[in-house]
Short mmCIF file of C-alpha atoms in Angstrom, two decimals:
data_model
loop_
_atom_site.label_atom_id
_atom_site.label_comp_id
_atom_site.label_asym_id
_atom_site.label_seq_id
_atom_site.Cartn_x
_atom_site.Cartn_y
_atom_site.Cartn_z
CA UNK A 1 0.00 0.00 0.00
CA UNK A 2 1.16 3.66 -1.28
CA UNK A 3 2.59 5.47 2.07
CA UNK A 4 2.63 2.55 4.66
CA UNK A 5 5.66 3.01 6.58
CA UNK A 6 7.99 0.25 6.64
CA UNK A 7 10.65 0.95 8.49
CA UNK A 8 11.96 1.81 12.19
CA UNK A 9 13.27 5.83 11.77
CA UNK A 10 11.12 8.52 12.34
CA UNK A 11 10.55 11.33 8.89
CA UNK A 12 10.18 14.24 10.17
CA UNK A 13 7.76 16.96 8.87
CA UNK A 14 9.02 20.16 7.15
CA UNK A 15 9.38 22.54 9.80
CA UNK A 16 9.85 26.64 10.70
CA UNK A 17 11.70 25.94 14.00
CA UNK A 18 15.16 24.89 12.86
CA UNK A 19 14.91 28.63 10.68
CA UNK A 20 13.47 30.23 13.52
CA UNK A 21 16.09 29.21 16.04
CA UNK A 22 19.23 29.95 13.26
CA UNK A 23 17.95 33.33 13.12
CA UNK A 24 17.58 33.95 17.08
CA UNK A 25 20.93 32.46 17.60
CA UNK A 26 22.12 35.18 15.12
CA UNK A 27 20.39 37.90 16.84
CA UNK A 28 21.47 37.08 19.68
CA UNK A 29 25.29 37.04 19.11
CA UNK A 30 24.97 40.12 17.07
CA UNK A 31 22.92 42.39 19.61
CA UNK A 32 25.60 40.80 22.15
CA UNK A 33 28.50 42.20 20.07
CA UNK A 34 26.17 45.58 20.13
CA UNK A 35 26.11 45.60 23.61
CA UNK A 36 29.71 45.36 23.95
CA UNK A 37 30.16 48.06 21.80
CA UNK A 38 27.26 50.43 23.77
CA UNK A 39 25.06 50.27 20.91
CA UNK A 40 21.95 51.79 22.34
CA UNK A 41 19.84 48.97 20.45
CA UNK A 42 22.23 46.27 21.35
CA UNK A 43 20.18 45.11 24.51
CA UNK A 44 17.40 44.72 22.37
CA UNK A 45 18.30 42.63 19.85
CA UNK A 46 20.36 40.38 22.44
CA UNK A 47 16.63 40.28 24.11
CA UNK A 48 14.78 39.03 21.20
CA UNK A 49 17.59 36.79 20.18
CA UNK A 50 17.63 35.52 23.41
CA UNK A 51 13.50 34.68 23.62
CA UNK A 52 13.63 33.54 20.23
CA UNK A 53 15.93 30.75 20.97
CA UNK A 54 14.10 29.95 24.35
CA UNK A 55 10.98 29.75 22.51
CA UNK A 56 12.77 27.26 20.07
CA UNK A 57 13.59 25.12 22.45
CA UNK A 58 10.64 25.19 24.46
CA UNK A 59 8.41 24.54 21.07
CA UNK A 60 10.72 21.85 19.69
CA UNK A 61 11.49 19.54 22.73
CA UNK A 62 7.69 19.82 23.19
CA UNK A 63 7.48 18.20 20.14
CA UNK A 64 9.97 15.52 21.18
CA UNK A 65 7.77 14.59 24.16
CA UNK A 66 4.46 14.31 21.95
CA UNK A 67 6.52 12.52 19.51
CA UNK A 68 7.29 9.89 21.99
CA UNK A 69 3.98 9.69 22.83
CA UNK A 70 2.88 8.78 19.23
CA UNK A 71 5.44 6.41 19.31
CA UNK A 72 7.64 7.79 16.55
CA UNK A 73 10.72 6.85 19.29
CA UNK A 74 11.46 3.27 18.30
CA UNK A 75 14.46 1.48 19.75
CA UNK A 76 16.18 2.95 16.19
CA UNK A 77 15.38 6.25 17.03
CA UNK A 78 16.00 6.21 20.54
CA UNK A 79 19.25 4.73 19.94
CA UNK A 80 20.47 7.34 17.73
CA UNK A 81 19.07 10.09 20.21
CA UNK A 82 21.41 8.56 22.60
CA UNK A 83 24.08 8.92 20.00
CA UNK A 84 23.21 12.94 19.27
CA UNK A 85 23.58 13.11 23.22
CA UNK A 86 26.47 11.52 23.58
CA UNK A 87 27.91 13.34 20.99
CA UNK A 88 26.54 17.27 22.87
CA UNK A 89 28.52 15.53 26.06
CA UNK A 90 31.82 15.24 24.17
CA UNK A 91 31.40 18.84 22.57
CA UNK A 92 30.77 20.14 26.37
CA UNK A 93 33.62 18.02 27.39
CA UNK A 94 35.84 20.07 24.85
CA UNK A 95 34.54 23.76 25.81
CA UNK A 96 35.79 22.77 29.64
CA UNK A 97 39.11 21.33 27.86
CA UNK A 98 39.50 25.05 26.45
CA UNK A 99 39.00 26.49 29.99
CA UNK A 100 41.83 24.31 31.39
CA UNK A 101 43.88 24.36 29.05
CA UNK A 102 44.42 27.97 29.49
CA UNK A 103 44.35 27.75 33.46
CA UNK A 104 47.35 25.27 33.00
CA UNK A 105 49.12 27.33 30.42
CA UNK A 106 48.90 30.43 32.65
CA UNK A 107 49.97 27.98 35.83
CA UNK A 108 53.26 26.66 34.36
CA UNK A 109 54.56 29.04 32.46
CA UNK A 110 54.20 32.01 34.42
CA UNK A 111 57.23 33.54 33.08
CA UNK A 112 56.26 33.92 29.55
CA UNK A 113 53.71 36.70 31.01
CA UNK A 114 55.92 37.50 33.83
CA UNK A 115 54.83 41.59 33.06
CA UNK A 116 50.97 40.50 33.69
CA UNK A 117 51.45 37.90 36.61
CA UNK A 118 54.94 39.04 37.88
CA UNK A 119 56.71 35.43 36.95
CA UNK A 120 54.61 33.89 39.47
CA UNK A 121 51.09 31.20 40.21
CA UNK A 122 48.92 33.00 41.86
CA UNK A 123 49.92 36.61 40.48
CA UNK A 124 51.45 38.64 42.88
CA UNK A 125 48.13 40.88 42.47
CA UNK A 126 46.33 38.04 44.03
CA UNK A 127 46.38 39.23 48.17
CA UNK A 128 44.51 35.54 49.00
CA UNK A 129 43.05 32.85 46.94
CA UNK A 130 39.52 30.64 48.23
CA UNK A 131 39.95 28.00 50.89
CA UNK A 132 39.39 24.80 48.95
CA UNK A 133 38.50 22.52 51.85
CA UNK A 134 36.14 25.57 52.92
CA UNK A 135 33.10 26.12 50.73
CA UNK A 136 34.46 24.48 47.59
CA UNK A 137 34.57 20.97 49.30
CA UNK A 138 31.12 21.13 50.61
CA UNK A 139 30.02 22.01 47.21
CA UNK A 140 31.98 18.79 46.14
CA UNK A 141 30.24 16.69 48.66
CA UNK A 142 26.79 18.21 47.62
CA UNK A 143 27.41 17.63 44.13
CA UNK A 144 28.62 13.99 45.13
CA UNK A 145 25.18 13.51 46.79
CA UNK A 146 23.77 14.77 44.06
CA UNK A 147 25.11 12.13 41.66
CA UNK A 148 24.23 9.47 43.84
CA UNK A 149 20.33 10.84 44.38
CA UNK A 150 19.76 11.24 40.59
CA UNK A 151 21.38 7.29 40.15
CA UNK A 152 18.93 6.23 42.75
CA UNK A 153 15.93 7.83 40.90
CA UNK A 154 17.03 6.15 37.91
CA UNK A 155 17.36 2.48 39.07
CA UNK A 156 13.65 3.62 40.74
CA UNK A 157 12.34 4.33 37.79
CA UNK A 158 13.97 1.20 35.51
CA UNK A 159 11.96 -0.97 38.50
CA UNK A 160 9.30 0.43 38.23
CA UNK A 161 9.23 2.71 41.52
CA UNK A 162 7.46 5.93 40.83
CA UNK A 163 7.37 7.34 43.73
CA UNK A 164 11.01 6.32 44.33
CA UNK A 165 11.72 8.47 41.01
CA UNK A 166 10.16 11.28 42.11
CA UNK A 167 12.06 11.07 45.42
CA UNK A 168 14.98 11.17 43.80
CA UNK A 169 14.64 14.27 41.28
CA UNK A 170 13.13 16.51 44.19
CA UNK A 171 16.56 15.55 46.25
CA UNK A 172 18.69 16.10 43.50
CA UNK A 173 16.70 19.41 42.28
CA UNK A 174 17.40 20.67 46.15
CA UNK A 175 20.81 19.76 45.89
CA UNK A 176 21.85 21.44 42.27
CA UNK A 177 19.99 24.43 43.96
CA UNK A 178 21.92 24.58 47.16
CA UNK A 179 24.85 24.38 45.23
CA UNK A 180 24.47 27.16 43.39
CA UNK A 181 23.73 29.51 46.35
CA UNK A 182 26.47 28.24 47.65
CA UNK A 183 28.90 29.34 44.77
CA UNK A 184 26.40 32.73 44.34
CA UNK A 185 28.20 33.43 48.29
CA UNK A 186 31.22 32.35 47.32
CA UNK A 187 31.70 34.80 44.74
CA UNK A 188 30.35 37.74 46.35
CA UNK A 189 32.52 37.05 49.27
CA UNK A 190 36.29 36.08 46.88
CA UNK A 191 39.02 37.95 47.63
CA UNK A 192 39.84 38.94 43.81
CA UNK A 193 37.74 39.76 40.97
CA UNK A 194 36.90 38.85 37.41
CA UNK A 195 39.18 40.64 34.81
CA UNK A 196 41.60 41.78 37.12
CA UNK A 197 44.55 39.46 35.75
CA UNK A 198 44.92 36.20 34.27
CA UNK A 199 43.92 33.93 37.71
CA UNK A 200 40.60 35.29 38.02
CA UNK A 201 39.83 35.57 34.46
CA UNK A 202 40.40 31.81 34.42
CA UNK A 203 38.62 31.16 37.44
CA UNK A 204 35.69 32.97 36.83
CA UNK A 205 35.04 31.52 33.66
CA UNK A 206 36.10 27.49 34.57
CA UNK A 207 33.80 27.64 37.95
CA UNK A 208 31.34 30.17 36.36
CA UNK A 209 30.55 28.52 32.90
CA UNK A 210 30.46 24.85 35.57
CA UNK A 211 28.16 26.72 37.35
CA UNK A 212 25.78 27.88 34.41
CA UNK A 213 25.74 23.81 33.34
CA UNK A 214 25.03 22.95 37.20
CA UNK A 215 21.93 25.42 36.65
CA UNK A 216 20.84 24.08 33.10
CA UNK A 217 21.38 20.75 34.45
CA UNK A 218 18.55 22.12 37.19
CA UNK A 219 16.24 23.04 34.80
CA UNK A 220 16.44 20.22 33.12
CA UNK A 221 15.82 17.44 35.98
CA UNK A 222 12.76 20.11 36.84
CA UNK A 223 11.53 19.53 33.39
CA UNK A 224 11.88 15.62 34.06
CA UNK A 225 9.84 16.09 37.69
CA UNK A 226 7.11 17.46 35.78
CA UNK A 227 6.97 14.72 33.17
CA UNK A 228 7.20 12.17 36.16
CA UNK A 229 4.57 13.42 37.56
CA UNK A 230 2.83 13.45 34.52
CA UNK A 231 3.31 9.67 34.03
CA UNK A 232 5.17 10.28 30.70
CA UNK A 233 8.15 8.01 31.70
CA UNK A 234 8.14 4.48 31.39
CA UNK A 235 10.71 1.56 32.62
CA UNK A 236 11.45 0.71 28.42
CA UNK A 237 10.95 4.32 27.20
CA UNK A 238 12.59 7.28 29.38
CA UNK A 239 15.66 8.60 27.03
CA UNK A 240 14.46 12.33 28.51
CA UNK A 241 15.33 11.50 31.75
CA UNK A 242 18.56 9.41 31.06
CA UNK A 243 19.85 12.82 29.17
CA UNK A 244 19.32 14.64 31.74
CA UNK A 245 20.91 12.17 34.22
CA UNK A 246 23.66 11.73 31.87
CA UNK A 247 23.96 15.87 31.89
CA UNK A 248 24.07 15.54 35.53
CA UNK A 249 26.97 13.31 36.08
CA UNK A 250 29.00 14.81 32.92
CA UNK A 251 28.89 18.39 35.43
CA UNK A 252 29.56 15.94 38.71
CA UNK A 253 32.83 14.77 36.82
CA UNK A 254 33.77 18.35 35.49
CA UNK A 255 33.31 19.68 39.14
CA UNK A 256 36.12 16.75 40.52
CA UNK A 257 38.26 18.53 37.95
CA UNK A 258 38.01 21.53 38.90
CA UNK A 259 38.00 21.03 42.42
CA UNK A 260 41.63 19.26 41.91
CA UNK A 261 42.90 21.59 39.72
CA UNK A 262 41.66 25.07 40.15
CA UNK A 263 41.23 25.23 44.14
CA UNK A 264 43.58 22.81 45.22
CA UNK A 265 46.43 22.74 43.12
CA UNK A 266 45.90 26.11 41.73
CA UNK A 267 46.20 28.09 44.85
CA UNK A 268 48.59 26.17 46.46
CA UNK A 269 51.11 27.93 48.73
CA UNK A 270 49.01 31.20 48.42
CA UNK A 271 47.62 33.11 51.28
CA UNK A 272 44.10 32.18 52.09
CA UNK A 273 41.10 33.84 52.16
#
């Protein structure tokens, strides 16, 4: 018969979104180089950029969810959405790469930009650097927790134990929150600020960009509360939540970096805040 599918991928439908969202994403990086150049209409642009793309996202993972519903997301399909997350993981996994990369480069060789640093890790401009076994290391534990709470809501869920599930996101939800009032304090109380020379330019934007994921990350398990709660997860057919757990230990692991390199080795033999 003309038109009877007979095979396992999903065709999708022509759509506006992937157009829509290319031209937010380029209103959005253009009204942010505006801003930076105080272009009065800058903001605005960035703005509308910036809605357009949320609306994307909101409209097109919406379609995702009812597209599971229909069941459109056969084991082929769900298999290969694995694959496209997997793949977003490794890309993220490269950005951080980027970030440390030029933490280490400032760390060792301190004496190629011995005029900005003065030949020395921490720069002498740097009075006191964070106490990693302070507030960084309860961070670590919460974000530890954290791991271990979203794992626990997972094996609930592949047995079957809704309420066990939903257990599990609210605890991990309350966690990725505390965390990041915990690293809002931090940085309002740091002894050195953002820009000032190459230590806090590379802290600020390892911890801080780790700190946007942790938040994304937060949204994202929220997301996955509210489909739990709407039933929409099943023991065979949950790849929305297993992203977002997958999300959620990729930012654990990045943390552990971080932790290691940045606040303990980084500041070591420095004066402490």
């Amino acid at each position: 018969m003309a038109g009877t599918k007979n095979h396992d991928y999903h065709i999708l439908e022509p759509d506006i979104l992937p157009f829509l969202g290319s031209v937010s994403a380029l209103l959005a990086t253009s009204g942010g180089v505006l801003t930076m150049h105080d272009m009065a209409a800058g903001k605005y642009v960035l703005l509308v950029g910036f809605f357009g793309i949320l609306f994307t996202m909101f409209q097109w993972w919406t379609k995702v969810v009812r597209e599971a519903h229909e069941g459109h997301h056969t084991p082929v399909v769900q298999l290969h959405l694995r694959y496209g997350m997997i793949t977003f993981i490794a890309s993220e996994v490269m950005f951080f790469v980027g970030w440390f990369w030029a933490f280490f480069d400032f760390s060792l060789f301190p004496s190629e930009i011995a005029e900005v640093v003065g030949g020395q890790w921490p720069p002498k401009a740097i009075e006191a650097v964070l106490d990693p076994f302070d507030l960084p290391l309860l961070n670590t534990l919460i974000l530890l927790c954290s791991g271990t709470t979203v794992t626990w809501a997972h094996h609930s869920l592949i047995h079957g134990d809704r309420d066990g599930l939903k257990k599990g996101l609210w605890a991990t939800i309350l966690l990725g929150m505390l965390f990041t009032s915990i690293q809002a304090y931090e940085y309002a109380a740091a002894p050195f600020a953002f820009g000032q020379n190459t230590y806090g330019s590379a802290f600020y934007m390892a911890t801080g960009f780790h700190g946007f994921h942790v938040l994304i990350g937060t949204i994202f398990l929220i997301v996955c509360l509210k489909r739990a709660y709407n039933g929409d997860f099943t023991p065979k057919q949950h790849f929305g939540f297993e992203a977002a757990a997958w999300y959620w230990h990729f930012v654990d692991v990045v943390w552990l970096f971080l932790f290691v390199a940045v606040y303990v080795w980084g500041g070591w033999g420095a004066p402490i805040h």
